[in-house]
């Protein structure tokens, strides 16, 4: 299968330094392999979305020299696919309704295990639906962070795949869409490294292929917080893209051409020297 990578932002705000690093890193990996680079808008959490941010992100990417090979897809248009995957899990006995609140689960360390609910059914409110995880350890090798393992039952337990409001979870939607789009390598921020074992388990349950994974370091602020969560989150300027693009490349440890005047020239020169094995591994605040 030919290489297909993707950048999948959530429209919770404008493009900022942290998301630009993820976009640039995934673009470089795709172009290094002679493959395609796609954009997917993960807009399935309406309460967290900022009006106009999806359109603004999509409009900003080309200004930084990041042109997708196919039209962007919106997860909000894919609800039927998530419903089908959810039903497949339910029919297999791997999804169950749950009325447990966070306070109910506090005594168990906040983790729901073995499909055993603390709270009983409540006919007056809708349940969330959880995946009943196996008592097993998921192993995988991240192409930047190295060998990883997670015992699902002990570390994350039965996780939510459909919320009380009816919204499908990131974990389920991401797995369904990576398979549907034929993604062969997922390049994204290190904050999602912990999600990967759950996604691999879902892929196995649904009979889907597992892509390669590479998790980039996070851009942190001076207080060590993820930039997108910080009050000081810096939006990047698509009308003056070169300073932010140079900082993103420097953060990733990628050699940049000092004399380049345009984003496409800068990225093209960076690609000539690009080696994913030499990417910066640890999070830092330098691109902030």
PDB file of C-alpha atoms in Angstrom:
ATOM      1  CA  UNK A   1       0.000   0.000   0.000  1.00  0.00           C
ATOM      2  CA  UNK A   2       1.329   3.448  -0.906  1.00  0.00           C
ATOM      3  CA  UNK A   3       1.982   5.884   1.921  1.00  0.00           C
ATOM      4  CA  UNK A   4      -0.908   8.015   3.151  1.00  0.00           C
ATOM      5  CA  UNK A   5      -0.525  10.345   6.111  1.00  0.00           C
ATOM      6  CA  UNK A   6      -2.810  12.938   7.645  1.00  0.00           C
ATOM      7  CA  UNK A   7      -3.173  16.023   9.825  1.00  0.00           C
ATOM      8  CA  UNK A   8      -6.352  15.902  11.907  1.00  0.00           C
ATOM      9  CA  UNK A   9      -6.979  19.067  13.939  1.00  0.00           C
ATOM     10  CA  UNK A  10      -9.971  19.743  16.153  1.00  0.00           C
ATOM     11  CA  UNK A  11     -11.686  23.091  15.430  1.00  0.00           C
ATOM     12  CA  UNK A  12     -11.425  24.427  18.968  1.00  0.00           C
ATOM     13  CA  UNK A  13      -9.494  27.521  17.951  1.00  0.00           C
ATOM     14  CA  UNK A  14      -7.183  28.952  15.312  1.00  0.00           C
ATOM     15  CA  UNK A  15      -3.969  27.290  14.137  1.00  0.00           C
ATOM     16  CA  UNK A  16      -1.275  27.770  16.794  1.00  0.00           C
ATOM     17  CA  UNK A  17       2.405  26.874  17.165  1.00  0.00           C
ATOM     18  CA  UNK A  18       1.690  23.405  18.555  1.00  0.00           C
ATOM     19  CA  UNK A  19      -0.710  22.395  15.811  1.00  0.00           C
ATOM     20  CA  UNK A  20       1.619  23.839  13.167  1.00  0.00           C
ATOM     21  CA  UNK A  21       4.390  21.563  14.443  1.00  0.00           C
ATOM     22  CA  UNK A  22       2.072  18.561  14.072  1.00  0.00           C
ATOM     23  CA  UNK A  23       1.053  19.643  10.585  1.00  0.00           C
ATOM     24  CA  UNK A  24       4.635  20.234   9.438  1.00  0.00           C
ATOM     25  CA  UNK A  25       5.884  16.988  10.982  1.00  0.00           C
ATOM     26  CA  UNK A  26       3.176  14.903   9.348  1.00  0.00           C
ATOM     27  CA  UNK A  27       3.673  16.683   5.984  1.00  0.00           C
ATOM     28  CA  UNK A  28       7.429  16.061   6.041  1.00  0.00           C
ATOM     29  CA  UNK A  29       6.963  12.367   6.850  1.00  0.00           C
ATOM     30  CA  UNK A  30       4.476  11.970   4.000  1.00  0.00           C
ATOM     31  CA  UNK A  31       6.614  13.773   1.437  1.00  0.00           C
ATOM     32  CA  UNK A  32       9.771  11.960   2.613  1.00  0.00           C
ATOM     33  CA  UNK A  33       8.054   8.672   1.772  1.00  0.00           C
ATOM     34  CA  UNK A  34       6.775   9.974  -1.554  1.00  0.00           C
ATOM     35  CA  UNK A  35       3.224   9.636  -0.304  1.00  0.00           C
ATOM     36  CA  UNK A  36       0.028  11.601   0.086  1.00  0.00           C
ATOM     37  CA  UNK A  37      -0.849  14.037   2.875  1.00  0.00           C
ATOM     38  CA  UNK A  38      -4.497  14.465   3.848  1.00  0.00           C
ATOM     39  CA  UNK A  39      -6.386  16.789   6.193  1.00  0.00           C
ATOM     40  CA  UNK A  40      -9.295  15.639   8.362  1.00  0.00           C
ATOM     41  CA  UNK A  41     -11.310  18.011  10.518  1.00  0.00           C
ATOM     42  CA  UNK A  42     -12.244  16.268  13.762  1.00  0.00           C
ATOM     43  CA  UNK A  43     -15.434  18.211  14.424  1.00  0.00           C
ATOM     44  CA  UNK A  44     -17.486  15.740  16.467  1.00  0.00           C
ATOM     45  CA  UNK A  45     -17.467  17.591  19.786  1.00  0.00           C
ATOM     46  CA  UNK A  46     -19.738  20.602  19.178  1.00  0.00           C
ATOM     47  CA  UNK A  47     -19.590  22.017  22.737  1.00  0.00           C
ATOM     48  CA  UNK A  48     -15.807  22.500  22.418  1.00  0.00           C
ATOM     49  CA  UNK A  49     -15.747  23.904  18.894  1.00  0.00           C
ATOM     50  CA  UNK A  50     -15.070  27.567  18.167  1.00  0.00           C
ATOM     51  CA  UNK A  51     -17.267  29.025  15.398  1.00  0.00           C
ATOM     52  CA  UNK A  52     -15.307  29.620  12.224  1.00  0.00           C
ATOM     53  CA  UNK A  53     -12.163  27.847  13.398  1.00  0.00           C
ATOM     54  CA  UNK A  54     -12.446  24.903  10.987  1.00  0.00           C
ATOM     55  CA  UNK A  55     -12.583  27.198   7.975  1.00  0.00           C
ATOM     56  CA  UNK A  56      -9.777  29.356   9.386  1.00  0.00           C
ATOM     57  CA  UNK A  57      -7.475  26.358   9.915  1.00  0.00           C
ATOM     58  CA  UNK A  58      -8.108  25.044   6.411  1.00  0.00           C
ATOM     59  CA  UNK A  59      -7.492  28.493   4.947  1.00  0.00           C
ATOM     60  CA  UNK A  60      -4.248  28.937   6.925  1.00  0.00           C
ATOM     61  CA  UNK A  61      -2.511  25.681   5.959  1.00  0.00           C
ATOM     62  CA  UNK A  62      -1.738  26.614   2.315  1.00  0.00           C
ATOM     63  CA  UNK A  63      -0.195  29.883   3.505  1.00  0.00           C
ATOM     64  CA  UNK A  64       2.426  27.757   5.295  1.00  0.00           C
ATOM     65  CA  UNK A  65       3.068  25.703   2.150  1.00  0.00           C
ATOM     66  CA  UNK A  66       0.965  22.783   3.397  1.00  0.00           C
ATOM     67  CA  UNK A  67      -1.344  21.737   0.574  1.00  0.00           C
ATOM     68  CA  UNK A  68      -3.376  18.553   1.009  1.00  0.00           C
ATOM     69  CA  UNK A  69      -3.606  16.012  -1.804  1.00  0.00           C
ATOM     70  CA  UNK A  70      -7.355  15.522  -1.409  1.00  0.00           C
ATOM     71  CA  UNK A  71     -10.236  17.717  -0.208  1.00  0.00           C
ATOM     72  CA  UNK A  72     -10.515  17.834   3.576  1.00  0.00           C
ATOM     73  CA  UNK A  73     -13.129  15.602   5.163  1.00  0.00           C
ATOM     74  CA  UNK A  74     -15.233  16.536   8.167  1.00  0.00           C
ATOM     75  CA  UNK A  75     -15.978  13.919  10.800  1.00  0.00           C
ATOM     76  CA  UNK A  76     -19.384  15.508  11.310  1.00  0.00           C
ATOM     77  CA  UNK A  77     -20.301  14.053   7.903  1.00  0.00           C
ATOM     78  CA  UNK A  78     -19.246  10.548   8.930  1.00  0.00           C
ATOM     79  CA  UNK A  79     -21.646   9.806  11.788  1.00  0.00           C
ATOM     80  CA  UNK A  80     -23.193   6.866   9.929  1.00  0.00           C
ATOM     81  CA  UNK A  81     -19.805   5.136   9.765  1.00  0.00           C
ATOM     82  CA  UNK A  82     -19.272   5.534  13.513  1.00  0.00           C
ATOM     83  CA  UNK A  83     -22.777   4.238  14.152  1.00  0.00           C
ATOM     84  CA  UNK A  84     -21.994   1.119  12.107  1.00  0.00           C
ATOM     85  CA  UNK A  85     -18.743   0.498  13.998  1.00  0.00           C
ATOM     86  CA  UNK A  86     -20.514   1.063  17.317  1.00  0.00           C
ATOM     87  CA  UNK A  87     -23.205  -1.444  16.352  1.00  0.00           C
ATOM     88  CA  UNK A  88     -20.528  -3.974  15.370  1.00  0.00           C
ATOM     89  CA  UNK A  89     -18.971  -3.664  18.824  1.00  0.00           C
ATOM     90  CA  UNK A  90     -22.365  -3.864  20.517  1.00  0.00           C
ATOM     91  CA  UNK A  91     -23.365  -6.991  18.614  1.00  0.00           C
ATOM     92  CA  UNK A  92     -20.044  -8.597  19.587  1.00  0.00           C
ATOM     93  CA  UNK A  93     -20.724  -7.909  23.267  1.00  0.00           C
ATOM     94  CA  UNK A  94     -17.876  -5.398  23.425  1.00  0.00           C
ATOM     95  CA  UNK A  95     -19.994  -2.309  24.153  1.00  0.00           C
ATOM     96  CA  UNK A  96     -22.357  -1.795  27.066  1.00  0.00           C
ATOM     97  CA  UNK A  97     -24.462   1.065  28.508  1.00  0.00           C
ATOM     98  CA  UNK A  98     -23.140   2.767  31.617  1.00  0.00           C
ATOM     99  CA  UNK A  99     -24.748   5.252  34.016  1.00  0.00           C
ATOM    100  CA  UNK A 100     -21.657   5.601  36.252  1.00  0.00           C
ATOM    101  CA  UNK A 101     -20.572   9.147  37.042  1.00  0.00           C
ATOM    102  CA  UNK A 102     -17.029  10.261  37.781  1.00  0.00           C
ATOM    103  CA  UNK A 103     -17.866  10.375  41.483  1.00  0.00           C
ATOM    104  CA  UNK A 104     -19.181   6.804  41.272  1.00  0.00           C
ATOM    105  CA  UNK A 105     -15.847   5.657  39.858  1.00  0.00           C
ATOM    106  CA  UNK A 106     -13.656   7.693  42.207  1.00  0.00           C
ATOM    107  CA  UNK A 107     -13.292   4.816  44.665  1.00  0.00           C
ATOM    108  CA  UNK A 108     -11.852   2.693  41.843  1.00  0.00           C
ATOM    109  CA  UNK A 109      -9.319   5.323  40.900  1.00  0.00           C
ATOM    110  CA  UNK A 110     -11.605   6.691  38.213  1.00  0.00           C
ATOM    111  CA  UNK A 111     -11.303   3.508  36.143  1.00  0.00           C
ATOM    112  CA  UNK A 112     -14.226   1.325  35.060  1.00  0.00           C
ATOM    113  CA  UNK A 113     -13.292  -2.350  34.816  1.00  0.00           C
ATOM    114  CA  UNK A 114     -14.746  -5.666  33.613  1.00  0.00           C
ATOM    115  CA  UNK A 115     -18.022  -4.182  32.409  1.00  0.00           C
ATOM    116  CA  UNK A 116     -19.246  -3.949  35.993  1.00  0.00           C
ATOM    117  CA  UNK A 117     -21.114  -0.746  36.701  1.00  0.00           C
ATOM    118  CA  UNK A 118     -21.335   0.817  40.145  1.00  0.00           C
ATOM    119  CA  UNK A 119     -24.458   2.803  39.294  1.00  0.00           C
ATOM    120  CA  UNK A 120     -27.558   0.944  38.184  1.00  0.00           C
ATOM    121  CA  UNK A 121     -29.688   1.773  35.134  1.00  0.00           C
ATOM    122  CA  UNK A 122     -31.549   5.071  35.345  1.00  0.00           C
ATOM    123  CA  UNK A 123     -34.695   5.221  33.184  1.00  0.00           C
ATOM    124  CA  UNK A 124     -34.741   9.011  33.495  1.00  0.00           C
ATOM    125  CA  UNK A 125     -31.484   9.677  31.660  1.00  0.00           C
ATOM    126  CA  UNK A 126     -29.503   8.348  28.749  1.00  0.00           C
ATOM    127  CA  UNK A 127     -26.402   6.215  29.395  1.00  0.00           C
ATOM    128  CA  UNK A 128     -22.935   6.556  27.988  1.00  0.00           C
ATOM    129  CA  UNK A 129     -21.632   3.496  26.158  1.00  0.00           C
ATOM    130  CA  UNK A 130     -18.284   1.982  27.030  1.00  0.00           C
ATOM    131  CA  UNK A 131     -16.010  -0.514  25.325  1.00  0.00           C
ATOM    132  CA  UNK A 132     -15.420  -3.616  27.445  1.00  0.00           C
ATOM    133  CA  UNK A 133     -11.626  -3.912  27.229  1.00  0.00           C
ATOM    134  CA  UNK A 134      -9.667  -7.119  27.404  1.00  0.00           C
ATOM    135  CA  UNK A 135      -7.399  -8.067  30.284  1.00  0.00           C
ATOM    136  CA  UNK A 136      -4.331  -7.809  28.092  1.00  0.00           C
ATOM    137  CA  UNK A 137      -1.271  -5.729  27.356  1.00  0.00           C
ATOM    138  CA  UNK A 138      -1.006  -3.958  24.013  1.00  0.00           C
ATOM    139  CA  UNK A 139       2.526  -3.662  22.628  1.00  0.00           C
ATOM    140  CA  UNK A 140       3.647  -1.475  19.739  1.00  0.00           C
ATOM    141  CA  UNK A 141       6.752   0.339  18.553  1.00  0.00           C
ATOM    142  CA  UNK A 142       6.473   4.073  18.062  1.00  0.00           C
ATOM    143  CA  UNK A 143       8.852   5.203  15.330  1.00  0.00           C
ATOM    144  CA  UNK A 144      10.148   8.106  17.397  1.00  0.00           C
ATOM    145  CA  UNK A 145       9.362   7.277  21.032  1.00  0.00           C
ATOM    146  CA  UNK A 146      10.375   3.605  20.790  1.00  0.00           C
ATOM    147  CA  UNK A 147       8.751   0.454  22.251  1.00  0.00           C
ATOM    148  CA  UNK A 148       5.495   1.054  24.139  1.00  0.00           C
ATOM    149  CA  UNK A 149       3.124  -1.098  26.143  1.00  0.00           C
ATOM    150  CA  UNK A 150      -0.078  -0.580  28.093  1.00  0.00           C
ATOM    151  CA  UNK A 151      -2.240  -2.975  30.076  1.00  0.00           C
ATOM    152  CA  UNK A 152      -5.699  -1.878  29.048  1.00  0.00           C
ATOM    153  CA  UNK A 153      -7.676  -3.116  32.042  1.00  0.00           C
ATOM    154  CA  UNK A 154      -5.314  -1.662  34.628  1.00  0.00           C
ATOM    155  CA  UNK A 155      -4.337   1.581  32.900  1.00  0.00           C
ATOM    156  CA  UNK A 156      -7.509   2.837  31.206  1.00  0.00           C
ATOM    157  CA  UNK A 157     -10.273   0.305  31.827  1.00  0.00           C
ATOM    158  CA  UNK A 158     -13.581   0.296  29.962  1.00  0.00           C
ATOM    159  CA  UNK A 159     -13.515   3.559  28.016  1.00  0.00           C
ATOM    160  CA  UNK A 160     -16.359   5.634  26.613  1.00  0.00           C
ATOM    161  CA  UNK A 161     -17.069   5.244  22.899  1.00  0.00           C
ATOM    162  CA  UNK A 162     -20.399   7.120  22.844  1.00  0.00           C
ATOM    163  CA  UNK A 163     -21.151   9.902  25.251  1.00  0.00           C
ATOM    164  CA  UNK A 164     -24.419  10.591  27.063  1.00  0.00           C
ATOM    165  CA  UNK A 165     -25.206  13.346  24.541  1.00  0.00           C
ATOM    166  CA  UNK A 166     -24.878  10.830  21.695  1.00  0.00           C
ATOM    167  CA  UNK A 167     -21.500  12.111  20.435  1.00  0.00           C
ATOM    168  CA  UNK A 168     -19.051   9.419  19.369  1.00  0.00           C
ATOM    169  CA  UNK A 169     -15.664   9.434  21.037  1.00  0.00           C
ATOM    170  CA  UNK A 170     -12.379  10.491  19.503  1.00  0.00           C
ATOM    171  CA  UNK A 171     -11.031   6.961  19.943  1.00  0.00           C
ATOM    172  CA  UNK A 172     -13.747   5.325  17.841  1.00  0.00           C
ATOM    173  CA  UNK A 173     -14.014   8.019  15.164  1.00  0.00           C
ATOM    174  CA  UNK A 174     -10.243   8.203  14.715  1.00  0.00           C
ATOM    175  CA  UNK A 175      -9.924   4.441  14.206  1.00  0.00           C
ATOM    176  CA  UNK A 176     -12.824   4.281  11.749  1.00  0.00           C
ATOM    177  CA  UNK A 177     -11.573   7.198   9.664  1.00  0.00           C
ATOM    178  CA  UNK A 178      -7.895   6.195   9.592  1.00  0.00           C
ATOM    179  CA  UNK A 179      -8.984   2.855   8.123  1.00  0.00           C
ATOM    180  CA  UNK A 180     -11.491   4.425   5.711  1.00  0.00           C
ATOM    181  CA  UNK A 181      -8.896   6.896   4.417  1.00  0.00           C
ATOM    182  CA  UNK A 182      -6.242   4.197   4.093  1.00  0.00           C
ATOM    183  CA  UNK A 183      -3.826   5.948   6.459  1.00  0.00           C
ATOM    184  CA  UNK A 184      -0.561   4.000   6.627  1.00  0.00           C
ATOM    185  CA  UNK A 185       1.245   6.146   9.218  1.00  0.00           C
ATOM    186  CA  UNK A 186      -0.213   8.344  11.960  1.00  0.00           C
ATOM    187  CA  UNK A 187       2.071  11.262  12.844  1.00  0.00           C
ATOM    188  CA  UNK A 188       0.677  13.362  15.696  1.00  0.00           C
ATOM    189  CA  UNK A 189       1.485  14.920  19.061  1.00  0.00           C
ATOM    190  CA  UNK A 190       2.855  12.967  21.977  1.00  0.00           C
ATOM    191  CA  UNK A 191      -0.222  13.748  24.084  1.00  0.00           C
ATOM    192  CA  UNK A 192      -1.997  11.046  22.056  1.00  0.00           C
ATOM    193  CA  UNK A 193       0.619   8.342  22.658  1.00  0.00           C
ATOM    194  CA  UNK A 194      -1.497   7.054  25.560  1.00  0.00           C
ATOM    195  CA  UNK A 195      -4.513   6.726  23.233  1.00  0.00           C
ATOM    196  CA  UNK A 196      -2.723   4.464  20.774  1.00  0.00           C
ATOM    197  CA  UNK A 197      -3.156   1.140  22.644  1.00  0.00           C
ATOM    198  CA  UNK A 198      -6.916   1.721  22.857  1.00  0.00           C
ATOM    199  CA  UNK A 199      -7.010   2.483  19.169  1.00  0.00           C
ATOM    200  CA  UNK A 200      -4.982  -0.613  18.283  1.00  0.00           C
ATOM    201  CA  UNK A 201      -7.381  -2.714  20.374  1.00  0.00           C
ATOM    202  CA  UNK A 202     -10.384  -1.175  18.600  1.00  0.00           C
ATOM    203  CA  UNK A 203      -8.760  -1.854  15.227  1.00  0.00           C
ATOM    204  CA  UNK A 204      -8.434  -5.515  16.147  1.00  0.00           C
ATOM    205  CA  UNK A 205     -12.018  -5.716  17.395  1.00  0.00           C
ATOM    206  CA  UNK A 206     -13.338  -4.141  14.187  1.00  0.00           C
ATOM    207  CA  UNK A 207     -11.081  -6.123  11.848  1.00  0.00           C
ATOM    208  CA  UNK A 208      -9.209  -3.019  10.663  1.00  0.00           C
ATOM    209  CA  UNK A 209      -5.546  -2.650   9.757  1.00  0.00           C
ATOM    210  CA  UNK A 210      -3.126  -0.959  12.156  1.00  0.00           C
ATOM    211  CA  UNK A 211      -1.006   1.871  10.731  1.00  0.00           C
ATOM    212  CA  UNK A 212       2.490   2.801  11.807  1.00  0.00           C
ATOM    213  CA  UNK A 213       2.723   5.422  14.551  1.00  0.00           C
ATOM    214  CA  UNK A 214       5.099   8.309  15.190  1.00  0.00           C
ATOM    215  CA  UNK A 215       4.410  10.700  18.053  1.00  0.00           C
ATOM    216  CA  UNK A 216       6.015  14.125  17.919  1.00  0.00           C
ATOM    217  CA  UNK A 217       7.090  16.145  20.953  1.00  0.00           C
ATOM    218  CA  UNK A 218       4.646  18.703  22.296  1.00  0.00           C
ATOM    219  CA  UNK A 219       5.182  22.426  22.228  1.00  0.00           C
ATOM    220  CA  UNK A 220       4.978  23.591  25.831  1.00  0.00           C
ATOM    221  CA  UNK A 221       4.812  27.036  27.337  1.00  0.00           C
ATOM    222  CA  UNK A 222       7.334  28.328  29.864  1.00  0.00           C
ATOM    223  CA  UNK A 223       5.371  26.648  32.668  1.00  0.00           C
ATOM    224  CA  UNK A 224       5.462  23.244  31.001  1.00  0.00           C
ATOM    225  CA  UNK A 225       1.833  23.181  29.846  1.00  0.00           C
ATOM    226  CA  UNK A 226       0.741  22.014  26.409  1.00  0.00           C
ATOM    227  CA  UNK A 227       0.505  25.155  24.320  1.00  0.00           C
ATOM    228  CA  UNK A 228      -3.051  24.522  23.113  1.00  0.00           C
ATOM    229  CA  UNK A 229      -4.190  24.338  26.748  1.00  0.00           C
ATOM    230  CA  UNK A 230      -2.278  27.443  27.769  1.00  0.00           C
ATOM    231  CA  UNK A 231      -3.689  30.920  28.207  1.00  0.00           C
ATOM    232  CA  UNK A 232      -0.597  32.053  26.324  1.00  0.00           C
ATOM    233  CA  UNK A 233      -1.281  29.875  23.309  1.00  0.00           C
ATOM    234  CA  UNK A 234       0.151  31.721  20.348  1.00  0.00           C
ATOM    235  CA  UNK A 235      -1.838  31.760  17.146  1.00  0.00           C
ATOM    236  CA  UNK A 236       0.354  31.705  14.067  1.00  0.00           C
ATOM    237  CA  UNK A 237      -0.070  34.363  11.407  1.00  0.00           C
ATOM    238  CA  UNK A 238      -0.869  33.056   7.909  1.00  0.00           C
ATOM    239  CA  UNK A 239      -0.214  36.548   6.535  1.00  0.00           C
ATOM    240  CA  UNK A 240       3.390  36.352   7.806  1.00  0.00           C
ATOM    241  CA  UNK A 241       4.070  32.596   7.795  1.00  0.00           C
ATOM    242  CA  UNK A 242       7.862  32.391   7.644  1.00  0.00           C
ATOM    243  CA  UNK A 243       8.750  33.142  11.301  1.00  0.00           C
ATOM    244  CA  UNK A 244       6.351  30.519  12.691  1.00  0.00           C
ATOM    245  CA  UNK A 245       7.335  27.988  10.018  1.00  0.00           C
ATOM    246  CA  UNK A 246      11.034  28.436  10.824  1.00  0.00           C
ATOM    247  CA  UNK A 247      10.326  27.979  14.530  1.00  0.00           C
ATOM    248  CA  UNK A 248       8.329  24.807  13.838  1.00  0.00           C
ATOM    249  CA  UNK A 249      11.164  23.305  11.789  1.00  0.00           C
ATOM    250  CA  UNK A 250      13.736  24.268  14.411  1.00  0.00           C
ATOM    251  CA  UNK A 251      11.590  22.697  17.136  1.00  0.00           C
ATOM    252  CA  UNK A 252      11.487  19.449  15.165  1.00  0.00           C
ATOM    253  CA  UNK A 253      15.259  19.530  14.703  1.00  0.00           C
ATOM    254  CA  UNK A 254      14.959  19.897  10.932  1.00  0.00           C
ATOM    255  CA  UNK A 255      17.587  21.886   9.047  1.00  0.00           C
ATOM    256  CA  UNK A 256      16.044  24.977   7.438  1.00  0.00           C
ATOM    257  CA  UNK A 257      17.381  27.021   4.511  1.00  0.00           C
ATOM    258  CA  UNK A 258      18.292  30.477   5.787  1.00  0.00           C
ATOM    259  CA  UNK A 259      17.883  32.169   2.403  1.00  0.00           C
ATOM    260  CA  UNK A 260      14.429  30.779   1.544  1.00  0.00           C
ATOM    261  CA  UNK A 261      11.862  33.547   1.073  1.00  0.00           C
ATOM    262  CA  UNK A 262       8.664  31.540   0.633  1.00  0.00           C
ATOM    263  CA  UNK A 263       7.108  28.670   2.666  1.00  0.00           C
ATOM    264  CA  UNK A 264       7.185  26.237  -0.264  1.00  0.00           C
ATOM    265  CA  UNK A 265      10.900  26.927  -0.791  1.00  0.00           C
ATOM    266  CA  UNK A 266      11.629  26.541   2.904  1.00  0.00           C
ATOM    267  CA  UNK A 267       9.757  23.238   3.150  1.00  0.00           C
ATOM    268  CA  UNK A 268      11.325  21.948  -0.054  1.00  0.00           C
ATOM    269  CA  UNK A 269      14.813  22.666   1.274  1.00  0.00           C
ATOM    270  CA  UNK A 270      13.950  21.124   4.635  1.00  0.00           C
ATOM    271  CA  UNK A 271      12.720  17.991   2.899  1.00  0.00           C
ATOM    272  CA  UNK A 272      16.091  17.513   1.200  1.00  0.00           C
ATOM    273  CA  UNK A 273      17.743  17.025   4.598  1.00  0.00           C
ATOM    274  CA  UNK A 274      14.824  15.385   6.364  1.00  0.00           C
ATOM    275  CA  UNK A 275      15.298  12.125   8.259  1.00  0.00           C
ATOM    276  CA  UNK A 276      12.419  11.131  10.602  1.00  0.00           C
ATOM    277  CA  UNK A 277      14.875   9.214  12.788  1.00  0.00           C
ATOM    278  CA  UNK A 278      16.530  12.519  13.683  1.00  0.00           C
ATOM    279  CA  UNK A 279      13.387  14.352  14.769  1.00  0.00           C
ATOM    280  CA  UNK A 280      13.373  15.961  18.199  1.00  0.00           C
ATOM    281  CA  UNK A 281      12.053  13.365  20.644  1.00  0.00           C
ATOM    282  CA  UNK A 282      11.302  15.263  23.853  1.00  0.00           C
ATOM    283  CA  UNK A 283       8.843  18.090  24.456  1.00  0.00           C
ATOM    284  CA  UNK A 284      10.184  21.584  24.848  1.00  0.00           C
ATOM    285  CA  UNK A 285       8.943  25.195  24.856  1.00  0.00           C
ATOM    286  CA  UNK A 286      11.243  26.495  22.116  1.00  0.00           C
ATOM    287  CA  UNK A 287       8.581  26.906  19.421  1.00  0.00           C
ATOM    288  CA  UNK A 288       6.264  28.863  21.676  1.00  0.00           C
TER     289      UNK A 288
END
